Amino acid sequence: MIEVKNVKYIYNEGADDEKQALGGVSFSVADGEFVALVGHNGSGKSTLAKLFNGLALPKEGEVLINGMSTADKKKLFDIRKTVGVVFQNPDNQMVASIIEDDVAFGPENIGLPSAEINERVQWALEAVGMEEHRKGTPFRLSGGQKQRLAIAGVLAIKPQIMVLDESTAMLDPVGRDEVMKVIMRLNREEKMTVVMITHFMEEAALADRIIVLNGGLVAGEGKKEIFRNRELIESAGLELPLAARIADALRSRGLSLDENVTLPEELVNALCR
Amino acid sequence: MPIKITDLNYVYSKGTPFQKIALSHVNLEIADGEFWGIIGHTGSGKSTLFSHLNALTRIQSGKIEIDEFTLIGNGGKKPKRKHRPDYKALRARVGMVFQYPEYQLFAETVADDVAFGAKNIGIKGEELNSRVKSAIEMVGLCYDDVHARSPFDLSGGQKRRVALAGVLAMHPKILVLDEPTAGLDPRGKREILDLITKIKETLCPTVIMISHNMNEVAEYCDKIAVMAGGELKLVSTPAELFSQTELLQSLHIEMPGVTALSCELNARGLNVSRSVLTEEQLVEEILRAKGAGI
């Protein structure tokens, strides 16, 4: 369980370019939940990602992971074993010169037996469709392949909580779909908690809960019905999912449609009865 | 014919255990004034192909002609002297905006960063200043507000615009953008795409955009090239490509959201066209079909 309690975060505190990234944010994520975190660029999403595993510490308030405070240095190892974060830029996340070593880095660090490490490396690489590159080097991979590798490296730890910060932004749509399926399956079947930071509203609409950040504050949260609140979405610099946009345009042209239409299949059902 | 690529091949780490074929027998012609979308899986060779255009990747085998410049491979070795064009002039002609270009900002001020490329191709004095100023304004930033600031103090979207301005200050005639909207929020994506359209109309007539976003490719591009496993699989128009369901499946290409919706509606008995490419078209098609049904 993640508990974010009245967290403030400020970059370059005291300097001329001081910038408040989070201005008192509170929310929690329950075990096994799938939460999407959305918001415009600069709304504080990525700052939160760094706070979840103690890479950055709140200036005020606290972040608790299964009751352990990220400010407690003695708990940091356990926290990082629990929370796996895949960041945006995969180039900053490569540690080894051979792909299988890179994926094995996390499991080795948490002290797994080598047979299991081997199994997990194979499993994680298969999960992201990179098994054929196992003996290759990360530095010759494309941007999207590096992202897949970064995801595999965290999957191999099998963290109880997985945080993905725009980690599929460079993937092709089919690749993103594959990786999403693996993550959703781990969420459904193995009860892995997932926090997904994304700019794809279609992806966010699939989550159990959506949290909207705007200017360092939580502007709203809820299930996909949150997209009915046009003003909230608009003011947060986001856009509605495609099906909701089409439904809006049809309504403004005089077609009467259920206001809950958010997903493509809902639009199709509403139009083809 | 401003760009003609003939039988281009490329192998990474040739002769080592990491040897990997990145491009295999690629042939492609791109005419002046076209807006191309390049799609394909991660690792399909898209970025390798286009980093050849301004000779950042040394051509190994095959031939590339861009206006008056000709690049001819010499088996991975330095090209023969007669096959070495004026690289500076070539790089001014072909502007290259990489993935996450904001990671490449480095100068102390926005103005210095934007000026860097133009300076390197020999632009100086008043001409340099005026180019920097107009490039910053062109990407939608206010010169007076930002020119003296550190690029690192800007927001992500603004940094990307500064990086783009640095390329525009070189006055390229061909602009290559590698996933220009990756990582931007929906509004930022829309703004960058509208900006690219404006640049195409006013400064740089030929645009090549590598993208994973089928929606933007369908909406903005005239032509699409599909890469897979280092090969150029096909060249098509968005309308033609995205209406071929089976072909898309065999190439593992996703349909744009609107096209997928139109196909689904069609399959469920609503008489809408299956080759819709924009939201406006889809809305019109649905209204037409619904009107006909009443």
Coordinates of C-alpha atoms in Angstrom, one line a residue:
Chain A
M1 CA 0.0 0.0 0.0
I2 CA 1.2 3.5 -0.9
E3 CA 0.2 6.4 1.3
V4 CA 1.1 9.9 0.2
K5 CA 0.3 12.3 3.0
N6 CA 0.2 16.0 2.4
V7 CA 3.4 15.9 0.4
K8 CA 5.2 19.1 -0.7
Y9 CA 8.2 19.1 -2.9
I10 CA 10.3 22.0 -4.1
Y11 CA 13.1 22.1 -6.6
N12 CA 16.1 24.4 -6.0
E13 CA 14.8 25.6 -2.7
G14 CA 16.1 29.0 -1.8
A15 CA 17.6 29.6 -5.2
D16 CA 16.3 32.1 -7.8
D17 CA 14.8 29.4 -9.9
E18 CA 13.0 27.8 -6.9
K19 CA 10.0 25.8 -8.2
Q20 CA 7.3 24.1 -6.2
A21 CA 6.5 20.8 -7.9
L22 CA 4.1 19.4 -5.4
G23 CA 2.0 21.7 -3.2
G24 CA 0.4 19.4 -0.6
V25 CA -0.6 16.1 -2.2
S26 CA -2.5 13.3 -0.5
F27 CA -3.8 10.0 -1.8
S28 CA -3.3 6.4 -1.3
V29 CA -3.1 3.3 -3.5
A30 CA -4.5 0.1 -2.1
D31 CA -2.8 -3.4 -2.6
G32 CA -3.7 -4.9 -5.9
E33 CA -5.1 -1.6 -7.3
F34 CA -4.3 -0.3 -10.8
V35 CA -4.1 3.5 -10.7
A36 CA -3.4 5.9 -13.6
L37 CA -1.7 9.1 -12.8
V38 CA -2.4 11.8 -15.4
G39 CA -1.6 15.5 -15.8
H40 CA 0.1 17.9 -18.1
N41 CA 3.9 18.1 -18.4
G42 CA 5.2 19.7 -15.3
S43 CA 2.1 18.8 -13.1
G44 CA 4.3 16.9 -10.7
K45 CA 3.8 13.3 -11.9
S46 CA 7.4 12.4 -12.3
T47 CA 8.3 14.0 -9.0
L48 CA 5.9 11.6 -7.4
A49 CA 7.5 8.7 -9.1
K50 CA 10.8 9.6 -7.5
L51 CA 9.2 9.9 -4.1
F52 CA 7.6 6.5 -4.2
N53 CA 10.9 4.7 -3.7
G54 CA 12.8 7.3 -1.8
L55 CA 14.9 8.6 -4.6
A56 CA 13.7 12.0 -3.5
L57 CA 12.2 12.8 -0.1
P58 CA 9.3 15.1 0.5
K59 CA 10.1 18.6 1.9
E60 CA 6.9 18.3 3.9
G61 CA 4.6 15.4 4.6
E62 CA 5.5 11.8 4.1
V63 CA 5.3 8.9 1.8
L64 CA 4.6 5.5 3.4
I65 CA 5.1 2.1 1.6
N66 CA 3.4 -0.7 3.5
G67 CA 3.6 1.6 6.5
M68 CA 7.4 2.2 6.1
S69 CA 8.4 5.9 5.7
T70 CA 10.7 6.6 2.7
A71 CA 12.5 9.0 5.1
D72 CA 13.6 6.1 7.3
K73 CA 17.0 5.2 5.9
K74 CA 16.9 1.7 7.6
K75 CA 13.8 0.9 5.6
L76 CA 15.1 2.1 2.3
F77 CA 16.3 -1.3 1.0
D78 CA 13.0 -2.9 1.9
I79 CA 11.1 -0.1 0.2
R80 CA 13.1 -0.4 -3.0
K81 CA 12.5 -4.2 -3.0
T82 CA 8.8 -3.5 -2.7
V83 CA 8.5 -0.6 -5.2
G84 CA 9.9 -1.0 -8.7
V85 CA 10.0 2.2 -10.7
V86 CA 10.6 2.3 -14.5
F87 CA 11.5 5.9 -15.4
Q88 CA 11.0 7.8 -18.6
N89 CA 14.5 7.9 -20.1
P90 CA 15.8 4.3 -20.5
D91 CA 19.4 5.5 -21.2
N92 CA 19.7 6.4 -17.5
Q93 CA 18.6 2.9 -16.5
M94 CA 21.1 0.7 -18.2
V95 CA 23.8 -0.8 -15.8
A96 CA 25.5 -3.6 -17.6
S97 CA 27.0 -4.2 -21.0
I98 CA 25.2 -7.4 -21.7
I99 CA 21.4 -7.5 -21.8
E100 CA 20.9 -10.5 -19.6
D101 CA 23.3 -9.0 -17.0
D102 CA 21.3 -5.8 -17.0
V103 CA 18.1 -7.6 -16.3
A104 CA 19.8 -9.8 -13.6
F105 CA 21.1 -6.8 -11.8
G106 CA 17.9 -6.2 -9.7
P107 CA 17.3 -9.9 -8.7
E108 CA 21.0 -10.2 -7.8
N109 CA 20.8 -7.3 -5.6
I110 CA 17.9 -8.7 -3.6
G111 CA 20.0 -11.9 -3.2
L112 CA 18.0 -14.5 -5.1
P113 CA 19.6 -17.9 -5.9
S114 CA 21.2 -18.0 -9.3
A115 CA 18.9 -20.6 -10.7
E116 CA 15.9 -18.4 -9.9
I117 CA 17.7 -15.3 -11.3
N118 CA 18.2 -17.2 -14.5
E119 CA 14.5 -18.1 -14.7
R120 CA 13.4 -14.6 -13.9
V121 CA 15.7 -13.1 -16.6
Q122 CA 14.3 -15.4 -19.2
W123 CA 10.7 -14.7 -18.1
A124 CA 11.1 -10.9 -17.9
L125 CA 12.8 -10.8 -21.3
E126 CA 10.0 -12.9 -22.8
A127 CA 7.4 -10.8 -21.2
V128 CA 8.7 -7.7 -23.1
G129 CA 9.5 -9.6 -26.3
M130 CA 13.3 -9.2 -26.0
E131 CA 14.5 -12.8 -25.4
E132 CA 16.3 -13.0 -28.7
H133 CA 18.5 -10.1 -27.6
R134 CA 19.5 -11.9 -24.4
K135 CA 23.2 -12.1 -25.2
G136 CA 23.4 -8.7 -27.0
T137 CA 24.4 -5.3 -25.7
P138 CA 22.0 -2.7 -24.6
F139 CA 23.9 0.1 -26.2
R140 CA 23.0 -0.9 -29.7
L141 CA 19.3 -1.1 -29.0
S142 CA 16.8 1.4 -30.3
G143 CA 15.0 3.8 -28.0
G144 CA 11.9 1.6 -27.8
Q145 CA 13.9 -1.6 -27.2
K146 CA 15.8 0.1 -24.4
Q147 CA 12.5 1.0 -22.8
R148 CA 11.4 -2.7 -23.1
L149 CA 14.7 -3.6 -21.4
A150 CA 14.2 -1.1 -18.6
I151 CA 10.7 -2.6 -18.0
A152 CA 12.2 -6.2 -17.9
G153 CA 14.8 -5.1 -15.4
V154 CA 12.1 -4.0 -13.0
L155 CA 9.7 -7.0 -13.8
A156 CA 12.5 -9.4 -12.9
I157 CA 12.4 -8.1 -9.3
K158 CA 8.7 -9.0 -9.3
P159 CA 8.0 -6.0 -7.1
Q160 CA 4.8 -5.9 -5.1
I161 CA 4.3 -2.4 -6.5
M162 CA 5.2 -1.3 -10.0
V163 CA 5.4 2.3 -11.0
L164 CA 5.7 3.1 -14.7
D165 CA 6.6 6.7 -15.5
E166 CA 5.7 7.2 -19.2
S167 CA 7.8 4.1 -19.7
T168 CA 6.1 3.0 -22.9
A169 CA 6.2 6.4 -24.6
M170 CA 8.8 5.2 -27.2
L171 CA 7.1 1.9 -27.9
D172 CA 5.2 1.2 -31.1
P173 CA 1.5 0.6 -30.5
V174 CA 1.6 -3.1 -30.8
G175 CA 4.6 -3.3 -28.5
R176 CA 2.9 -1.0 -26.0
D177 CA -0.2 -3.3 -26.1
E178 CA 2.0 -6.3 -25.4
V179 CA 3.8 -4.8 -22.5
M180 CA 0.5 -3.4 -21.1
K181 CA -1.0 -6.9 -21.3
V182 CA 1.8 -8.4 -19.2
I183 CA 1.4 -5.7 -16.6
M184 CA -2.4 -6.0 -16.5
R185 CA -2.0 -9.8 -16.1
L186 CA 0.4 -9.4 -13.2
N187 CA -2.1 -6.9 -11.7
R188 CA -5.1 -9.2 -12.1
E189 CA -3.5 -12.6 -11.4
E190 CA -0.6 -11.9 -9.1
K191 CA -2.2 -8.8 -7.4
M192 CA 0.7 -6.6 -8.3
T193 CA -0.1 -3.0 -7.5
V194 CA 0.4 -0.8 -10.5
V195 CA 0.8 3.0 -10.7
M196 CA 0.9 4.1 -14.3
I197 CA 1.9 7.6 -15.2
T198 CA 0.6 8.2 -18.7
H199 CA -0.4 10.8 -21.3
F200 CA -2.6 8.2 -23.2
M201 CA -6.1 8.8 -21.9
E202 CA -7.3 5.6 -23.6
E203 CA -4.8 3.7 -21.4
A204 CA -5.8 5.7 -18.3
A205 CA -9.5 4.8 -18.9
L206 CA -8.6 1.1 -18.3
A207 CA -7.3 1.7 -14.8
D208 CA -9.4 1.0 -11.6
R209 CA -8.9 4.6 -10.6
I210 CA -7.6 7.8 -12.3
I211 CA -5.8 10.5 -10.3
V212 CA -5.6 13.9 -12.1
L213 CA -2.7 16.2 -11.1
N214 CA -2.7 19.8 -12.0
G215 CA 0.0 22.3 -11.0
G216 CA 1.3 20.1 -8.2
L217 CA -2.1 19.4 -6.7
V218 CA -4.6 16.6 -7.0
A219 CA -7.3 18.1 -9.1
G220 CA -9.6 15.1 -9.1
E221 CA -9.8 11.4 -8.8
G222 CA -12.3 8.7 -9.7
K223 CA -13.1 5.9 -12.1
K224 CA -13.3 6.5 -15.8
E225 CA -16.5 8.5 -15.1
I226 CA -14.1 11.3 -14.2
F227 CA -13.9 12.0 -18.0
R228 CA -17.5 13.3 -17.7
N229 CA -16.1 16.3 -15.9
R230 CA -15.1 18.1 -19.0
E231 CA -13.9 21.2 -17.2
L232 CA -11.6 19.2 -14.9
I233 CA -10.0 17.4 -17.9
E234 CA -9.7 20.6 -19.9
S235 CA -8.2 22.7 -17.1
A236 CA -5.7 20.0 -16.4
G237 CA -4.4 20.3 -20.0
L238 CA -5.6 16.8 -20.9
E239 CA -8.0 15.6 -23.5
L240 CA -10.9 13.2 -23.4
P241 CA -10.4 9.7 -24.7
L242 CA -11.2 9.4 -28.5
A243 CA -14.6 7.8 -28.1
A244 CA -15.7 10.4 -25.6
R245 CA -14.5 13.2 -28.0
I246 CA -16.5 11.7 -30.9
A247 CA -19.6 11.3 -28.6
D248 CA -19.3 14.9 -27.6
A249 CA -19.1 16.0 -31.3
L250 CA -22.1 13.9 -32.2
R251 CA -24.1 15.3 -29.3
S252 CA -23.3 18.8 -30.3
R253 CA -24.7 18.0 -33.8
G254 CA -27.9 16.8 -32.3
L255 CA -27.5 13.0 -31.9
S256 CA -28.6 11.9 -28.4
L257 CA -26.0 9.6 -26.8
D258 CA -25.5 8.2 -23.3
E259 CA -23.2 10.6 -21.4
N260 CA -21.2 7.7 -20.0
V261 CA -19.6 6.8 -23.4
T262 CA -15.8 6.7 -22.8
L263 CA -14.4 3.6 -24.4
P264 CA -14.6 2.6 -28.1
E265 CA -16.9 -0.4 -27.4
E266 CA -19.3 1.8 -25.5
L267 CA -19.6 4.1 -28.4
V268 CA -20.1 1.2 -30.8
N269 CA -22.8 -0.2 -28.5
A270 CA -24.5 3.1 -28.2
L271 CA -24.6 3.7 -32.0
C272 CA -25.4 0.1 -33.1
R273 CA -28.2 -1.1 -31.0
Chain B
M1 CA 14.1 14.5 -56.8
P2 CA 15.5 15.9 -53.5
I3 CA 15.9 12.6 -51.7
K4 CA 16.8 9.4 -53.4
I5 CA 18.0 6.4 -51.4
T6 CA 19.3 3.5 -53.5
D7 CA 20.1 0.0 -52.1
L8 CA 21.1 1.2 -48.6
N9 CA 22.5 -1.4 -46.2
Y10 CA 23.8 -1.0 -42.7
V11 CA 25.4 -3.4 -40.2
Y12 CA 26.1 -2.4 -36.6
S13 CA 29.3 -3.7 -35.0
K14 CA 30.4 -5.5 -38.1
G15 CA 32.7 -8.4 -37.5
T16 CA 32.1 -8.6 -33.7
P17 CA 29.8 -11.0 -31.8
F18 CA 27.3 -8.1 -31.6
Q19 CA 27.0 -7.8 -35.4
K20 CA 23.5 -6.8 -36.3
I21 CA 21.9 -6.0 -39.6
A22 CA 20.1 -2.7 -39.2
L23 CA 19.2 -1.9 -42.8
S24 CA 18.8 -4.2 -45.8
H25 CA 18.4 -3.0 -49.4
V26 CA 16.4 0.1 -48.7
N27 CA 15.2 2.1 -51.7
L28 CA 13.1 5.2 -51.2
E29 CA 12.4 8.5 -53.0
I30 CA 11.0 11.5 -51.3
A31 CA 9.8 14.5 -53.4
D32 CA 9.9 18.2 -52.4
G33 CA 7.1 19.4 -50.3
E34 CA 5.9 16.1 -49.0
F35 CA 5.1 15.2 -45.4
W36 CA 6.2 11.7 -44.7
G37 CA 5.4 9.5 -41.8
I38 CA 7.8 6.6 -41.0
I39 CA 6.3 3.8 -38.9
G40 CA 7.6 0.5 -37.7
H41 CA 8.4 -1.4 -34.6
T42 CA 11.1 -0.4 -32.1
G43 CA 14.3 -1.6 -33.6
S44 CA 13.0 -1.8 -37.2
G45 CA 15.7 0.6 -38.5
K46 CA 13.8 3.8 -38.7
S47 CA 16.2 5.9 -36.8
T48 CA 19.3 4.3 -38.4
L49 CA 17.9 5.0 -41.8
F50 CA 17.2 8.7 -41.2
S51 CA 20.4 9.4 -39.4
H52 CA 22.1 8.7 -42.8
L53 CA 20.4 11.7 -44.4
N54 CA 22.8 14.2 -42.8
A55 CA 25.7 11.8 -42.7
L56 CA 25.7 11.3 -38.9
T57 CA 25.7 7.7 -39.6
R58 CA 28.4 6.9 -42.1
I59 CA 27.0 5.2 -45.2
Q60 CA 28.4 1.7 -45.6
S61 CA 26.9 0.5 -48.8
G62 CA 24.4 2.0 -51.3
K63 CA 23.8 5.5 -52.4
I64 CA 21.9 8.5 -51.1
E65 CA 21.3 11.6 -53.2
I66 CA 19.9 14.7 -51.6
D67 CA 19.6 17.7 -53.9
E68 CA 23.2 18.3 -55.1
F69 CA 24.8 16.1 -52.4
T70 CA 25.7 12.5 -53.0
L71 CA 26.8 9.9 -50.4
I72 CA 28.2 6.6 -51.6
G73 CA 29.2 3.8 -49.3
N74 CA 32.7 2.5 -49.1
G75 CA 32.2 -0.7 -47.2
G76 CA 32.2 1.1 -43.8
K77 CA 35.4 2.9 -44.4
K78 CA 35.7 6.6 -44.8
P79 CA 34.2 7.5 -48.2
K80 CA 36.5 8.2 -51.1
R81 CA 37.5 11.8 -51.3
K82 CA 35.4 12.4 -54.4
H83 CA 32.4 11.0 -52.6
R84 CA 32.7 13.3 -49.6
P85 CA 30.2 16.2 -50.0
D86 CA 30.3 19.4 -48.1
Y87 CA 29.0 17.9 -44.8
K88 CA 28.3 21.3 -43.2
A89 CA 26.2 22.4 -46.1
L90 CA 24.4 19.0 -46.1
R91 CA 23.7 19.3 -42.4
A92 CA 22.3 22.8 -42.9
R93 CA 20.0 21.4 -45.6
V94 CA 18.7 18.4 -43.6
G95 CA 17.6 19.4 -40.1
M96 CA 17.5 16.6 -37.6
V97 CA 15.5 16.6 -34.5
F98 CA 16.2 13.5 -32.4
Q99 CA 14.1 11.6 -29.8
Y100 CA 13.8 13.7 -26.7
P101 CA 15.9 16.5 -28.1
E102 CA 15.5 18.4 -24.9
Y103 CA 18.2 16.1 -23.4
Q104 CA 20.7 17.6 -25.8
L105 CA 20.4 21.2 -24.7
F106 CA 23.7 22.4 -23.2
A107 CA 24.3 26.1 -23.5
E108 CA 24.0 28.7 -20.7
T109 CA 21.3 30.7 -22.4
V110 CA 18.4 29.8 -24.8
A111 CA 19.8 32.2 -27.4
D112 CA 23.3 30.5 -27.3
D113 CA 21.7 27.1 -27.6
V114 CA 19.6 28.0 -30.6
A115 CA 22.6 29.8 -32.2
F116 CA 24.9 26.8 -31.9
G117 CA 24.1 24.9 -35.1
A118 CA 23.8 28.0 -37.2
K119 CA 27.1 29.3 -35.9
N120 CA 28.7 26.0 -36.8
I121 CA 27.7 26.3 -40.4
G122 CA 29.3 29.8 -40.6
I123 CA 26.4 32.1 -39.9
K124 CA 27.5 35.1 -37.8
G125 CA 26.7 38.7 -36.8
E126 CA 23.4 40.3 -37.6
E127 CA 22.3 37.4 -39.7
L128 CA 22.9 35.0 -36.8
N129 CA 21.0 37.2 -34.4
S130 CA 18.0 37.6 -36.6
R131 CA 17.9 33.8 -37.4
V132 CA 18.0 33.0 -33.7
K133 CA 15.3 35.5 -32.9
S134 CA 13.0 34.4 -35.7
A135 CA 13.5 30.7 -34.8
I136 CA 12.6 31.2 -31.2
E137 CA 9.5 33.2 -32.2
M138 CA 8.6 30.5 -34.8
V139 CA 8.4 27.8 -32.2
G140 CA 6.0 29.9 -30.2
L141 CA 8.2 31.3 -27.5
C142 CA 8.7 35.0 -26.7
Y143 CA 12.3 36.0 -27.6
D144 CA 12.4 38.8 -25.0
D145 CA 11.2 36.4 -22.3
V146 CA 13.4 33.5 -22.9
H147 CA 16.6 34.4 -24.8
A148 CA 18.7 35.1 -21.7
R149 CA 17.3 32.4 -19.6
S150 CA 19.0 29.0 -19.0
P151 CA 17.3 26.4 -21.1
F152 CA 17.3 24.1 -18.1
D153 CA 14.8 26.3 -16.3
L154 CA 12.1 25.8 -18.9
S155 CA 9.4 23.3 -18.8
G156 CA 9.7 20.0 -20.8
G157 CA 7.5 21.3 -23.7
Q158 CA 9.4 24.6 -23.9
K159 CA 12.8 22.8 -23.9
R160 CA 11.6 20.7 -26.8
R161 CA 10.7 23.9 -28.6
V162 CA 14.1 25.4 -28.0
A163 CA 15.8 22.2 -29.3
L164 CA 13.6 22.5 -32.4
A165 CA 14.4 26.2 -32.8
G166 CA 18.1 25.3 -32.8
V167 CA 17.6 23.2 -35.9
L168 CA 15.3 25.8 -37.6
A169 CA 18.0 28.5 -37.2
M170 CA 20.0 26.5 -39.7
H171 CA 17.2 27.1 -42.2
P172 CA 16.9 23.4 -43.3
K173 CA 14.9 22.5 -46.4
I174 CA 14.3 19.0 -45.2
L175 CA 13.3 18.4 -41.6
V176 CA 13.6 15.0 -40.0
L177 CA 11.8 14.5 -36.7
D178 CA 12.2 11.4 -34.6
E179 CA 9.1 10.9 -32.5
P180 CA 8.6 14.6 -31.9
T181 CA 5.5 14.2 -29.7
A182 CA 6.8 11.3 -27.5
G183 CA 6.3 12.0 -23.8
L184 CA 4.2 15.2 -24.3
D185 CA 0.8 15.7 -22.8
P186 CA -2.2 15.7 -25.2
R187 CA -2.2 19.5 -25.5
G188 CA 1.6 19.6 -26.0
K189 CA 1.3 17.0 -28.7
R190 CA -1.3 18.9 -30.6
E191 CA 0.8 22.1 -30.3
I192 CA 3.9 20.5 -31.6
L193 CA 2.1 19.0 -34.6
D194 CA 0.5 22.3 -35.4
L195 CA 3.9 23.9 -35.1
I196 CA 5.4 21.4 -37.5
T197 CA 2.6 22.1 -40.0
K198 CA 3.4 25.8 -39.7
I199 CA 7.1 25.2 -40.2
K200 CA 6.4 23.1 -43.3
E201 CA 4.2 25.9 -44.8
T202 CA 6.6 28.7 -44.1
L203 CA 10.2 27.5 -43.8
C204 CA 10.9 23.9 -44.5
P205 CA 8.8 22.3 -47.2
T206 CA 9.8 18.7 -46.8
V207 CA 9.1 17.0 -43.5
I208 CA 9.9 13.4 -42.5
M209 CA 8.3 12.3 -39.2
I210 CA 9.2 9.1 -37.5
S211 CA 6.3 8.2 -35.2
H212 CA 4.6 5.4 -33.3
N213 CA 1.4 7.3 -33.1
M214 CA -0.9 6.1 -35.9
N215 CA -3.4 8.8 -35.2
E216 CA -1.0 11.6 -35.9
V217 CA 0.5 9.9 -38.9
A218 CA -3.0 9.4 -40.4
E219 CA -4.0 12.9 -39.8
Y220 CA -0.9 14.8 -40.8
C221 CA 1.1 12.8 -43.4
D222 CA 0.7 12.6 -47.2
K223 CA 2.8 9.4 -47.5
I224 CA 3.7 6.6 -45.2
A225 CA 6.7 4.3 -45.2
V226 CA 6.6 1.1 -43.2
M227 CA 9.9 -0.4 -41.8
A228 CA 10.3 -3.9 -40.4
G229 CA 13.4 -5.8 -39.6
G230 CA 15.6 -3.3 -41.4
E231 CA 13.6 -3.5 -44.6
L232 CA 11.3 -0.9 -46.2
K233 CA 8.2 -3.0 -46.4
L234 CA 5.9 -0.6 -48.2
V235 CA 5.1 2.9 -49.2
S236 CA 1.5 4.1 -49.2
T237 CA -0.9 6.9 -48.5
P238 CA -2.6 6.9 -45.1
A239 CA -6.0 6.3 -46.7
E240 CA -4.8 3.3 -48.7
L241 CA -2.7 1.7 -45.9
F242 CA -5.1 2.0 -43.0
S243 CA -8.1 0.6 -45.0
Q244 CA -6.3 -2.7 -45.5
T245 CA -7.1 -4.6 -42.3
E246 CA -5.3 -7.8 -43.2
L247 CA -2.2 -6.1 -44.4
L248 CA -2.0 -4.1 -41.2
Q249 CA -2.4 -7.3 -39.2
S250 CA 0.4 -9.0 -41.1
L251 CA 2.7 -6.1 -40.5
H252 CA 1.6 -5.8 -36.9
I253 CA 0.5 -2.2 -37.3
E254 CA -2.2 -0.8 -35.2
M255 CA -5.0 1.2 -36.9
P256 CA -5.5 4.8 -36.0
G257 CA -8.2 5.1 -33.3
V258 CA -10.7 6.6 -35.6
T259 CA -10.2 4.1 -38.4
A260 CA -10.5 1.2 -35.9
L261 CA -13.8 2.7 -34.6
S262 CA -15.1 3.1 -38.2
C263 CA -14.3 -0.5 -39.0
E264 CA -16.0 -1.7 -35.8
L265 CA -19.1 0.4 -36.5
N266 CA -19.1 -0.9 -40.0
A267 CA -18.9 -4.5 -38.8
R268 CA -21.8 -3.9 -36.5
G269 CA -24.0 -2.8 -39.4
L270 CA -23.6 0.9 -39.4
N271 CA -23.0 2.0 -43.0
V272 CA -19.9 4.2 -42.4
S273 CA -16.8 4.2 -44.6
R274 CA -14.0 2.0 -43.3
S275 CA -11.2 4.3 -44.3
V276 CA -11.8 7.3 -42.0
L277 CA -8.6 9.2 -41.0
T278 CA -9.7 12.1 -38.9
E279 CA -12.2 12.7 -36.1
E280 CA -14.2 15.2 -38.2
Q281 CA -14.6 12.6 -41.0
L282 CA -15.8 10.0 -38.5
V283 CA -18.3 12.3 -37.0
E284 CA -19.6 13.2 -40.5
E285 CA -19.8 9.5 -41.5
I286 CA -21.7 8.6 -38.4
L287 CA -24.2 11.4 -38.9
R288 CA -24.7 10.5 -42.5
A289 CA -25.2 6.8 -41.7
K290 CA -27.5 7.6 -38.8
G291 CA -29.5 10.1 -41.0
A292 CA -29.9 7.6 -43.7
G293 CA -31.1 5.1 -41.1
I294 CA -33.9 7.2 -39.8

